[in-house]
Amino acid sequence: MTGAGEQITKTLLAKTCMDIFSSEDDTTLAANKVLDKFISSPLLRTYDGRHAGYIAVKLNPTVDVSEMDDDSDKDKSQQKDNKAPRIGEFIFAHTTKTMGVAFMSVQDNKPT
């Protein structure tokens, strides 16, 4: 979470984010629900602006290796019991005009 800490705390935005992402399969819909709930919170009625943003990583259930393509770049030596590593989604959203976001994996030479 980033933004106006008092607004984020008053609305329990981190908890709301976890609750919504835990119950919603569509991450785009979940991202919009989180911000809509924040923006429309009656606890923020005295504020001129609503300032918050978040970065989330949603891990999908472990995938069965037999369902993966043979061309997969997954390291099969790290797989156990015919299961592949979890696959995740990187999600970010914000109510502000800008929010800096960067990410990098172990395979990358520099951040994106």
CSV table of N, CA and C in Angstrom, one decimal:
chain,number,residue,atom,x,y,z
A,1,MET,N,0.8,-1.2,0.0
A,1,MET,CA,0.0,0.0,0.0
A,1,MET,C,0.9,1.2,0.0
A,2,THR,N,0.4,2.2,-0.7
A,2,THR,CA,1.1,3.5,-0.7
A,2,THR,C,0.0,4.6,-0.8
A,3,GLY,N,0.4,5.8,-0.4
A,3,GLY,CA,-0.6,6.9,-0.5
A,3,GLY,C,-0.8,7.6,0.8
A,4,ALA,N,-2.0,8.1,1.1
A,4,ALA,CA,-2.3,8.8,2.3
A,4,ALA,C,-2.6,7.7,3.4
A,5,GLY,N,-1.6,7.6,4.3
A,5,GLY,CA,-1.7,6.5,5.3
A,5,GLY,C,-2.9,6.6,6.1
A,6,GLU,N,-3.3,7.8,6.5
A,6,GLU,CA,-4.6,7.9,7.3
A,6,GLU,C,-5.8,7.4,6.6
A,7,GLN,N,-5.9,7.7,5.3
A,7,GLN,CA,-7.0,7.2,4.5
A,7,GLN,C,-6.9,5.7,4.3
A,8,ILE,N,-5.8,5.2,4.1
A,8,ILE,CA,-5.6,3.7,3.9
A,8,ILE,C,-5.9,3.0,5.2
A,9,THR,N,-5.5,3.5,6.3
A,9,THR,CA,-5.8,2.9,7.6
A,9,THR,C,-7.2,3.0,8.0
A,10,LYS,N,-7.8,4.1,7.8
A,10,LYS,CA,-9.3,4.3,8.1
A,10,LYS,C,-10.2,3.3,7.4
A,11,THR,N,-9.8,3.1,6.1
A,11,THR,CA,-10.7,2.2,5.3
A,11,THR,C,-10.3,0.7,5.3
A,12,LEU,N,-9.2,0.4,6.1
A,12,LEU,CA,-8.7,-1.0,6.1
A,12,LEU,C,-8.4,-1.5,4.7
A,13,LEU,N,-7.8,-0.6,3.9
A,13,LEU,CA,-7.6,-0.9,2.5
A,13,LEU,C,-6.8,-2.2,2.3
A,14,ALA,N,-5.8,-2.5,3.1
A,14,ALA,CA,-5.0,-3.7,2.9
A,14,ALA,C,-5.8,-4.9,3.1
A,15,LYS,N,-6.7,-4.9,4.1
A,15,LYS,CA,-7.6,-6.1,4.4
A,15,LYS,C,-8.6,-6.2,3.3
A,16,THR,N,-9.2,-5.1,2.9
A,16,THR,CA,-10.1,-5.1,1.8
A,16,THR,C,-9.5,-5.7,0.5
A,17,CYS,N,-8.3,-5.3,0.2
A,17,CYS,CA,-7.6,-5.8,-0.9
A,17,CYS,C,-7.4,-7.3,-0.8
A,18,MET,N,-7.0,-7.8,0.3
A,18,MET,CA,-6.8,-9.3,0.5
A,18,MET,C,-8.2,-10.0,0.4
A,19,ASP,N,-9.2,-9.5,1.0
A,19,ASP,CA,-10.5,-10.1,1.0
A,19,ASP,C,-11.0,-10.3,-0.4
A,20,ILE,N,-10.9,-9.2,-1.2
A,20,ILE,CA,-11.5,-9.2,-2.5
A,20,ILE,C,-10.6,-10.1,-3.5
A,21,PHE,N,-9.3,-10.0,-3.4
A,21,PHE,CA,-8.5,-10.8,-4.3
A,21,PHE,C,-8.6,-12.3,-3.9
A,22,SER,N,-8.9,-12.6,-2.6
A,22,SER,CA,-9.0,-14.0,-2.2
A,22,SER,C,-10.3,-14.6,-2.8
A,23,SER,N,-11.3,-13.8,-3.0
A,23,SER,CA,-12.6,-14.3,-3.4
A,23,SER,C,-13.0,-14.1,-4.9
A,24,GLU,N,-12.2,-13.3,-5.6
A,24,GLU,CA,-12.4,-13.0,-7.0
A,24,GLU,C,-11.4,-13.6,-7.9
A,25,ASP,N,-11.8,-14.4,-8.9
A,25,ASP,CA,-10.8,-15.0,-9.8
A,25,ASP,C,-10.3,-14.0,-10.8
A,26,ASP,N,-11.2,-13.1,-11.3
A,26,ASP,CA,-10.8,-12.1,-12.3
A,26,ASP,C,-10.0,-11.0,-11.6
A,27,THR,N,-8.7,-10.9,-11.9
A,27,THR,CA,-7.9,-9.9,-11.2
A,27,THR,C,-8.2,-8.5,-11.6
A,28,THR,N,-8.6,-8.3,-12.8
A,28,THR,CA,-9.0,-6.9,-13.3
A,28,THR,C,-10.2,-6.5,-12.5
A,29,LEU,N,-11.2,-7.3,-12.4
A,29,LEU,CA,-12.4,-7.0,-11.7
A,29,LEU,C,-12.1,-6.7,-10.2
A,30,ALA,N,-11.2,-7.6,-9.6
A,30,ALA,CA,-10.9,-7.4,-8.2
A,30,ALA,C,-10.2,-6.1,-8.0
A,31,ALA,N,-9.2,-5.7,-8.9
A,31,ALA,CA,-8.5,-4.5,-8.8
A,31,ALA,C,-9.5,-3.3,-8.8
A,32,ASN,N,-10.4,-3.3,-9.7
A,32,ASN,CA,-11.4,-2.2,-9.7
A,32,ASN,C,-12.3,-2.2,-8.5
A,33,LYS,N,-12.7,-3.4,-8.0
A,33,LYS,CA,-13.6,-3.4,-6.8
A,33,LYS,C,-12.8,-2.8,-5.6
A,34,VAL,N,-11.5,-3.1,-5.5
A,34,VAL,CA,-10.8,-2.6,-4.3
A,34,VAL,C,-10.8,-1.1,-4.4
A,35,LEU,N,-10.4,-0.5,-5.5
A,35,LEU,CA,-10.4,1.0,-5.6
A,35,LEU,C,-11.8,1.6,-5.5
A,36,ASP,N,-12.8,1.0,-6.1
A,36,ASP,CA,-14.1,1.5,-6.0
A,36,ASP,C,-14.6,1.6,-4.5
A,37,LYS,N,-14.3,0.5,-3.8
A,37,LYS,CA,-14.7,0.5,-2.4
A,37,LYS,C,-14.0,1.6,-1.6
A,38,PHE,N,-12.7,1.8,-1.9
A,38,PHE,CA,-11.9,2.8,-1.2
A,38,PHE,C,-12.4,4.2,-1.6
A,39,ILE,N,-12.6,4.5,-2.8
A,39,ILE,CA,-13.1,5.8,-3.3
A,39,ILE,C,-14.5,6.1,-2.7
A,40,SER,N,-15.4,5.1,-2.6
A,40,SER,CA,-16.7,5.4,-2.1
A,40,SER,C,-16.9,5.3,-0.6
A,41,SER,N,-15.8,5.0,0.1
A,41,SER,CA,-15.9,4.9,1.6
A,41,SER,C,-16.5,6.1,2.2
A,42,PRO,N,-17.5,5.9,3.1
A,42,PRO,CA,-18.1,7.0,3.8
A,42,PRO,C,-17.1,7.6,4.9
A,43,LEU,N,-16.1,6.8,5.2
A,43,LEU,CA,-15.1,7.2,6.2
A,43,LEU,C,-14.2,8.3,5.6
A,44,LEU,N,-14.2,8.5,4.3
A,44,LEU,CA,-13.4,9.5,3.6
A,44,LEU,C,-14.1,10.8,3.2
A,45,ARG,N,-15.4,10.9,3.7
A,45,ARG,CA,-16.2,12.0,3.2
A,45,ARG,C,-15.7,13.4,3.5
A,46,THR,N,-14.8,13.5,4.5
A,46,THR,CA,-14.3,14.8,4.8
A,46,THR,C,-13.0,15.2,4.0
A,47,TYR,N,-12.5,14.2,3.2
A,47,TYR,CA,-11.3,14.5,2.4
A,47,TYR,C,-11.6,14.9,1.0
A,48,ASP,N,-10.8,15.9,0.5
A,48,ASP,CA,-11.0,16.4,-0.8
A,48,ASP,C,-10.6,15.3,-1.9
A,49,GLY,N,-9.6,14.6,-1.6
A,49,GLY,CA,-9.1,13.6,-2.5
A,49,GLY,C,-8.9,12.3,-1.9
A,50,ARG,N,-8.9,11.2,-2.6
A,50,ARG,CA,-8.6,9.9,-2.2
A,50,ARG,C,-7.3,9.4,-2.7
A,51,HIS,N,-6.3,9.2,-1.9
A,51,HIS,CA,-5.0,8.9,-2.4
A,51,HIS,C,-4.5,7.6,-1.9
A,52,ALA,N,-4.5,6.6,-2.8
A,52,ALA,CA,-4.0,5.3,-2.4
A,52,ALA,C,-3.6,4.5,-3.7
A,53,GLY,N,-2.7,3.6,-3.5
A,53,GLY,CA,-2.3,2.7,-4.5
A,53,GLY,C,-1.8,1.4,-3.9
A,54,TYR,N,-1.7,0.3,-4.7
A,54,TYR,CA,-1.2,-0.9,-4.1
A,54,TYR,C,-0.5,-1.7,-5.2
A,55,ILE,N,0.3,-2.6,-4.8
A,55,ILE,CA,0.9,-3.6,-5.7
A,55,ILE,C,0.6,-5.0,-5.1
A,56,ALA,N,0.1,-5.9,-5.9
A,56,ALA,CA,-0.2,-7.2,-5.4
A,56,ALA,C,0.3,-8.3,-6.3
A,57,VAL,N,0.6,-9.4,-5.7
A,57,VAL,CA,1.0,-10.6,-6.5
A,57,VAL,C,0.0,-11.7,-6.1
A,58,LYS,N,-0.7,-12.2,-7.1
A,58,LYS,CA,-1.7,-13.3,-6.8
A,58,LYS,C,-1.2,-14.6,-7.4
A,59,LEU,N,-0.9,-15.5,-6.5
A,59,LEU,CA,-0.4,-16.8,-7.0
A,59,LEU,C,-1.6,-17.7,-7.3
A,60,ASN,N,-1.5,-18.4,-8.4
A,60,ASN,CA,-2.5,-19.3,-8.8
A,60,ASN,C,-2.2,-20.7,-8.2
A,61,PRO,N,-3.1,-21.6,-8.1
A,61,PRO,CA,-2.9,-22.9,-7.6
A,61,PRO,C,-1.8,-23.6,-8.4
A,62,THR,N,-1.1,-24.5,-7.7
A,62,THR,CA,-0.1,-25.3,-8.4
A,62,THR,C,-0.6,-26.0,-9.6
A,63,VAL,N,0.1,-26.0,-10.7
A,63,VAL,CA,-0.4,-26.6,-11.9
A,63,VAL,C,0.2,-28.0,-12.1
A,64,ASP,N,-0.6,-28.9,-12.6
A,64,ASP,CA,-0.2,-30.2,-12.9
A,64,ASP,C,0.8,-30.2,-14.1
A,65,VAL,N,2.0,-30.8,-14.0
A,65,VAL,CA,3.0,-30.8,-15.0
A,65,VAL,C,2.5,-31.4,-16.3
A,66,SER,N,1.6,-32.4,-16.2
A,66,SER,CA,1.1,-33.1,-17.4
A,66,SER,C,0.3,-32.2,-18.3
A,67,GLU,N,-0.2,-31.0,-17.7
A,67,GLU,CA,-1.0,-30.1,-18.4
A,67,GLU,C,-0.1,-29.0,-19.1
A,68,MET,N,1.2,-29.0,-18.8
A,68,MET,CA,2.1,-28.0,-19.4
A,68,MET,C,2.6,-28.5,-20.7
A,69,ASP,N,3.0,-27.5,-21.6
A,69,ASP,CA,3.6,-27.8,-22.9
A,69,ASP,C,5.0,-28.3,-22.7
A,70,ASP,N,5.4,-29.2,-23.6
A,70,ASP,CA,6.8,-29.7,-23.5
A,70,ASP,C,7.8,-28.6,-23.7
A,71,ASP,N,7.5,-27.5,-24.3
A,71,ASP,CA,8.4,-26.4,-24.6
A,71,ASP,C,8.5,-25.5,-23.4
A,72,SER,N,7.8,-25.8,-22.3
A,72,SER,CA,7.8,-24.9,-21.1
A,72,SER,C,9.2,-24.7,-20.6
A,73,ASP,N,9.4,-23.4,-20.2
A,73,ASP,CA,10.8,-23.1,-19.6
A,73,ASP,C,10.8,-23.3,-18.1
A,74,LYS,N,9.9,-24.0,-17.5
A,74,LYS,CA,9.9,-24.3,-16.1
A,74,LYS,C,11.0,-25.3,-15.8
A,75,ASP,N,11.7,-25.1,-14.7
A,75,ASP,CA,12.8,-26.0,-14.3
A,75,ASP,C,12.2,-27.3,-13.7
A,76,LYS,N,12.1,-28.3,-14.5
A,76,LYS,CA,11.5,-29.6,-14.1
A,76,LYS,C,12.3,-30.2,-13.0
A,77,SER,N,13.5,-29.9,-12.8
A,77,SER,CA,14.3,-30.5,-11.7
A,77,SER,C,13.8,-30.0,-10.3
A,78,GLN,N,13.1,-28.9,-10.3
A,78,GLN,CA,12.6,-28.3,-9.1
A,78,GLN,C,11.2,-28.8,-8.8
A,79,GLN,N,10.6,-29.6,-9.7
A,79,GLN,CA,9.2,-30.0,-9.5
A,79,GLN,C,9.2,-31.3,-8.7
A,80,LYS,N,8.1,-31.5,-7.9
A,80,LYS,CA,8.0,-32.6,-7.1
A,80,LYS,C,6.6,-33.1,-7.2
A,81,ASP,N,6.4,-34.4,-7.2
A,81,ASP,CA,5.1,-35.1,-7.3
A,81,ASP,C,4.3,-34.6,-8.5
A,82,ASN,N,5.0,-34.4,-9.6
A,82,ASN,CA,4.3,-34.0,-10.9
A,82,ASN,C,3.6,-32.6,-10.8
A,83,LYS,N,4.1,-31.7,-10.0
A,83,LYS,CA,3.5,-30.4,-9.9
A,83,LYS,C,4.5,-29.4,-10.3
A,84,ALA,N,4.1,-28.3,-11.0
A,84,ALA,CA,4.9,-27.2,-11.4
A,84,ALA,C,4.9,-26.1,-10.4
A,85,PRO,N,5.9,-25.2,-10.4
A,85,PRO,CA,5.8,-24.1,-9.5
A,85,PRO,C,4.6,-23.3,-9.7
A,86,ARG,N,4.2,-22.5,-8.7
A,86,ARG,CA,3.0,-21.7,-8.9
A,86,ARG,C,3.2,-20.6,-9.9
A,87,ILE,N,2.2,-20.3,-10.6
A,87,ILE,CA,2.2,-19.2,-11.6
A,87,ILE,C,1.5,-18.0,-11.0
A,88,GLY,N,2.0,-16.8,-11.1
A,88,GLY,CA,1.4,-15.7,-10.4
A,88,GLY,C,1.1,-14.5,-11.4
A,89,GLU,N,0.3,-13.6,-10.9
A,89,GLU,CA,0.0,-12.4,-11.6
A,89,GLU,C,0.5,-11.2,-10.8
A,90,PHE,N,1.0,-10.2,-11.5
A,90,PHE,CA,1.5,-9.0,-10.9
A,90,PHE,C,0.5,-7.9,-11.2
A,91,ILE,N,-0.1,-7.3,-10.1
A,91,ILE,CA,-1.2,-6.4,-10.3
A,91,ILE,C,-0.9,-5.1,-9.6
A,92,PHE,N,-1.2,-4.0,-10.1
A,92,PHE,CA,-1.1,-2.7,-9.4
A,92,PHE,C,-2.3,-1.8,-9.8
A,93,ALA,N,-2.7,-0.9,-8.9
A,93,ALA,CA,-3.7,0.0,-9.2
A,93,ALA,C,-3.5,1.2,-8.3
A,94,HIS,N,-4.1,2.4,-8.7
A,94,HIS,CA,-3.9,3.6,-7.9
A,94,HIS,C,-5.0,4.6,-8.2
A,95,THR,N,-5.3,5.4,-7.2
A,95,THR,CA,-6.3,6.5,-7.4
A,95,THR,C,-5.6,7.8,-7.7
A,96,THR,N,-4.3,7.9,-7.6
A,96,THR,CA,-3.5,9.1,-7.8
A,96,THR,C,-3.2,9.3,-9.3
A,97,LYS,N,-2.7,10.4,-9.7
A,97,LYS,CA,-2.4,10.7,-11.1
A,97,LYS,C,-1.2,9.8,-11.6
A,98,THR,N,-0.3,9.5,-10.7
A,98,THR,CA,0.9,8.7,-11.0
A,98,THR,C,1.2,7.8,-9.9
A,99,MET,N,1.9,6.7,-10.2
A,99,MET,CA,2.4,5.8,-9.2
A,99,MET,C,3.5,5.0,-9.8
A,100,GLY,N,4.7,5.2,-9.3
A,100,GLY,CA,5.9,4.5,-9.8
A,100,GLY,C,5.8,3.0,-9.5
A,101,VAL,N,6.0,2.1,-10.5
A,101,VAL,CA,6.0,0.7,-10.3
A,101,VAL,C,7.1,0.1,-11.1
A,102,ALA,N,7.8,-0.8,-10.4
A,102,ALA,CA,8.9,-1.6,-11.1
A,102,ALA,C,8.9,-3.0,-10.6
A,103,PHE,N,9.4,-3.9,-11.4
A,103,PHE,CA,9.5,-5.3,-11.0
A,103,PHE,C,10.6,-6.0,-11.7
A,104,MET,N,11.1,-7.1,-11.1
A,104,MET,CA,12.2,-7.8,-11.7
A,104,MET,C,12.2,-9.2,-11.2
A,105,SER,N,12.5,-10.2,-12.1
A,105,SER,CA,12.6,-11.6,-11.7
A,105,SER,C,14.0,-12.0,-11.7
A,106,VAL,N,14.3,-13.2,-11.2
A,106,VAL,CA,15.7,-13.7,-11.2
A,106,VAL,C,16.2,-13.9,-12.6
A,107,GLN,N,15.4,-14.0,-13.6
A,107,GLN,CA,15.8,-14.2,-15.0
A,107,GLN,C,16.2,-12.8,-15.7
A,108,ASP,N,15.7,-11.7,-15.1
A,108,ASP,CA,15.9,-10.4,-15.7
A,108,ASP,C,17.3,-9.8,-15.3
A,109,ASN,N,17.9,-9.1,-16.3
A,109,ASN,CA,19.1,-8.4,-16.0
A,109,ASN,C,18.9,-7.0,-15.4
A,110,LYS,N,17.7,-6.4,-15.6
A,110,LYS,CA,17.4,-5.1,-15.0
A,110,LYS,C,15.9,-5.0,-14.8
A,111,PRO,N,15.5,-4.1,-13.9
A,111,PRO,CA,14.1,-4.0,-13.6
A,111,PRO,C,13.3,-3.5,-14.8
A,112,THR,N,12.0,-3.8,-14.8
A,112,THR,CA,11.1,-3.3,-15.8
A,112,THR,C,10.2,-2.2,-15.1
